[in-house]
């Protein structure tokens, strides 16, 4: 008489094995983002094919689809991912600094350093407005949010004179644009991993101190409406 085969109970995965798998998955996902950033930097979004990205990462084509539904799904994460990485480097390096102007100078230097180390970032940023508009909008919202919070704190501590709270959004846009064009101009002439031009930082900080901090003695302009 045949015996009924005993049903095997699947073994539970130990927490250590589970963590290890999750870590490997996170590393693979990070590698795909890393490779995508560099491929976009070299070829642009339109020519950054999945084949090129996986080849750069040293992975099989099918691995891509275990982590991203499509090329566009990856592109929608790319700029926000590295934008936050850059902003977090600024936050870490500025930790313990005192006052708006000291923090702002550290931030300007750190961003320039990051862009020199990662020259692909400009193309990832600038082409995103057309090729990955959700990513572009998300990145700029986060940059503006952090800058506005920074300006609000500086105003509450009396470091920014002559500007009302409802003007801080516009002020944030102006300062972000000024820094972007400063980086763009100097990065075009600087080799990779170069130092920030001291004259450029000096001039930028003078502009801030006279345009923001020097407003106490300036004549109050009557706002329209």
XYZ file of C-alpha atoms in Angstrom:
225
model
C 0.000 0.000 0.000
C 1.390 3.346 -1.109
C 2.100 5.881 1.573
C 1.030 9.458 1.191
C 3.975 11.783 0.723
C 4.444 14.135 3.602
C 3.889 17.759 2.634
C 6.979 19.809 3.321
C 6.599 23.039 5.220
C 8.632 25.731 3.511
C 11.481 26.898 5.692
C 11.269 30.446 6.902
C 14.042 32.710 5.779
C 16.177 33.944 8.637
C 16.182 37.724 9.238
C 19.898 37.843 8.352
C 19.295 36.220 4.956
C 16.358 38.546 4.303
C 18.436 41.626 5.138
C 21.249 40.363 2.950
C 18.884 39.959 -0.004
C 17.429 43.396 0.564
C 20.908 44.891 0.736
C 21.917 43.209 -2.518
C 18.730 44.424 -4.183
C 19.359 47.975 -2.938
C 22.930 47.864 -4.263
C 21.772 46.606 -7.667
C 19.135 49.343 -7.881
C 21.710 51.963 -6.898
C 24.103 50.643 -9.545
C 21.442 51.016 -12.235
C 20.809 54.630 -11.179
C 24.568 55.269 -11.102
C 25.012 53.850 -14.600
C 21.966 55.703 -15.942
C 23.343 59.017 -14.666
C 26.634 58.494 -16.437
C 25.054 57.242 -19.658
C 22.679 60.241 -19.739
C 25.662 62.494 -19.038
C 27.470 61.090 -22.077
C 24.652 60.446 -24.555
C 21.637 62.408 -23.290
C 18.279 60.992 -22.201
C 17.105 60.107 -25.704
C 20.107 57.917 -26.442
C 20.395 56.466 -22.943
C 18.977 53.076 -23.887
C 18.348 50.276 -21.424
C 21.017 48.277 -23.291
C 23.599 51.012 -22.685
C 22.621 51.390 -19.033
C 22.788 47.673 -18.230
C 26.019 47.269 -20.203
C 27.591 50.080 -18.170
C 26.335 48.394 -14.975
C 27.657 44.996 -16.115
C 24.209 43.411 -15.816
C 21.917 41.360 -18.005
C 19.201 43.285 -19.821
C 16.453 41.433 -17.941
C 17.809 42.578 -14.575
C 16.658 46.106 -15.369
C 12.993 45.100 -15.329
C 13.289 43.584 -11.856
C 13.790 47.125 -10.536
C 12.133 49.513 -13.004
C 9.003 49.088 -15.124
C 10.433 51.137 -17.966
C 13.226 53.475 -18.943
C 10.956 56.445 -18.147
C 10.297 55.104 -14.641
C 14.042 55.181 -14.010
C 14.368 58.672 -15.530
C 11.604 59.943 -13.242
C 13.722 58.925 -10.234
C 17.164 59.876 -11.524
C 17.365 63.645 -10.956
C 15.540 63.674 -7.576
C 17.797 60.840 -6.367
C 21.050 62.645 -7.117
C 19.618 66.067 -6.324
C 18.885 64.941 -2.755
C 22.334 63.346 -2.561
C 23.906 66.703 -3.407
C 21.690 68.615 -0.952
C 22.459 66.142 1.817
C 26.183 66.636 1.260
C 25.637 70.378 1.734
C 23.636 69.768 4.919
C 26.293 67.478 6.384
C 29.176 69.836 5.607
C 27.318 72.889 6.924
C 26.467 71.150 10.207
C 27.669 73.310 13.083
C 28.176 76.429 10.942
C 26.695 79.594 12.387
C 24.735 82.226 10.520
C 23.236 82.594 7.066
C 26.369 83.827 5.301
C 28.692 81.141 6.658
C 26.247 78.386 5.711
C 25.639 79.920 2.292
C 29.356 80.083 1.518
C 29.839 76.459 2.569
C 26.847 75.479 0.417
C 28.187 77.295 -2.637
C 31.557 75.592 -2.276
C 30.109 72.115 -1.685
C 27.759 72.282 -4.684
C 30.598 73.448 -6.938
C 32.723 70.581 -5.604
C 29.914 68.067 -6.252
C 29.417 69.325 -9.810
C 33.147 69.160 -10.541
C 33.244 65.574 -9.284
C 30.082 64.635 -11.190
C 30.082 66.549 -14.501
C 27.198 64.385 -15.782
C 24.829 66.096 -13.328
C 24.294 69.183 -15.516
C 23.002 67.160 -18.445
C 20.818 65.036 -16.159
C 19.409 68.301 -14.753
C 19.061 70.417 -17.875
C 17.572 67.824 -20.230
C 15.125 66.638 -17.562
C 12.825 69.620 -18.112
C 11.860 68.064 -21.476
C 12.710 64.372 -21.073
C 11.673 63.818 -17.435
C 9.435 66.761 -16.463
C 8.106 65.073 -13.303
C 11.661 64.576 -12.063
C 12.610 68.140 -12.989
C 9.605 69.576 -11.110
C 10.231 67.349 -8.071
C 13.902 68.373 -7.891
C 13.146 72.082 -8.106
C 10.384 71.847 -5.509
C 12.815 70.270 -3.060
C 15.611 72.763 -3.753
C 13.213 75.716 -3.398
C 11.616 74.276 -0.246
C 14.981 73.906 1.482
C 16.203 77.321 0.358
C 12.992 79.010 1.476
C 13.231 77.360 4.909
C 16.836 78.548 5.142
C 15.816 82.127 4.262
C 12.945 82.101 6.751
C 15.343 81.123 9.529
C 17.796 83.860 8.483
C 15.015 86.450 8.485
C 13.724 85.372 11.912
C 17.269 85.771 13.268
C 17.588 89.256 11.787
C 20.268 88.384 9.219
C 18.176 89.378 6.182
C 16.861 92.928 6.259
C 14.552 94.721 3.881
C 12.516 91.704 2.752
C 9.074 90.633 3.906
C 8.116 86.986 4.449
C 5.980 86.961 1.305
C 9.055 87.976 -0.732
C 11.190 85.006 0.330
C 9.939 82.670 -2.416
C 11.048 85.126 -5.085
C 14.311 85.719 -3.263
C 14.952 81.958 -3.205
C 14.392 81.745 -6.994
C 16.792 84.654 -7.579
C 19.567 83.167 -5.464
C 19.165 79.678 -6.925
C 19.344 81.115 -10.462
C 22.401 83.218 -9.586
C 24.251 80.190 -8.241
C 23.231 78.015 -11.194
C 24.633 80.465 -13.730
C 27.755 80.989 -11.648
C 28.402 77.236 -11.651
C 27.553 76.906 -15.340
C 29.983 79.661 -16.325
C 32.915 78.409 -14.251
C 32.388 74.680 -14.746
C 32.604 75.159 -18.507
C 36.165 76.410 -17.994
C 37.260 74.160 -15.132
C 38.797 70.674 -15.342
C 37.138 67.848 -13.424
C 37.885 67.814 -9.678
C 39.141 71.407 -9.760
C 38.732 73.806 -6.856
C 36.074 76.496 -6.790
C 37.474 79.827 -8.067
C 38.075 81.953 -4.967
C 37.297 85.164 -6.823
C 33.883 83.821 -7.853
C 32.974 82.866 -4.268
C 34.251 86.197 -2.934
C 32.173 88.170 -5.430
C 29.074 86.073 -4.789
C 29.340 86.554 -1.026
C 29.902 90.296 -1.425
C 26.772 90.427 -3.575
C 24.799 88.645 -0.857
C 26.080 90.748 2.026
C 25.411 94.050 0.270
C 22.158 92.963 -1.351
C 20.673 91.197 1.685
C 22.479 92.216 4.843
C 23.033 95.793 3.694
C 19.322 96.389 3.307
C 18.939 97.807 6.828
C 20.041 101.237 5.803
C 18.446 101.128 2.381
C 15.386 103.200 1.672
C 12.210 101.129 2.017
C 10.587 100.604 -1.368
C 6.782 100.817 -1.376
C 5.406 97.607 -2.798
C 2.713 97.880 -5.480
C -0.884 97.187 -4.503
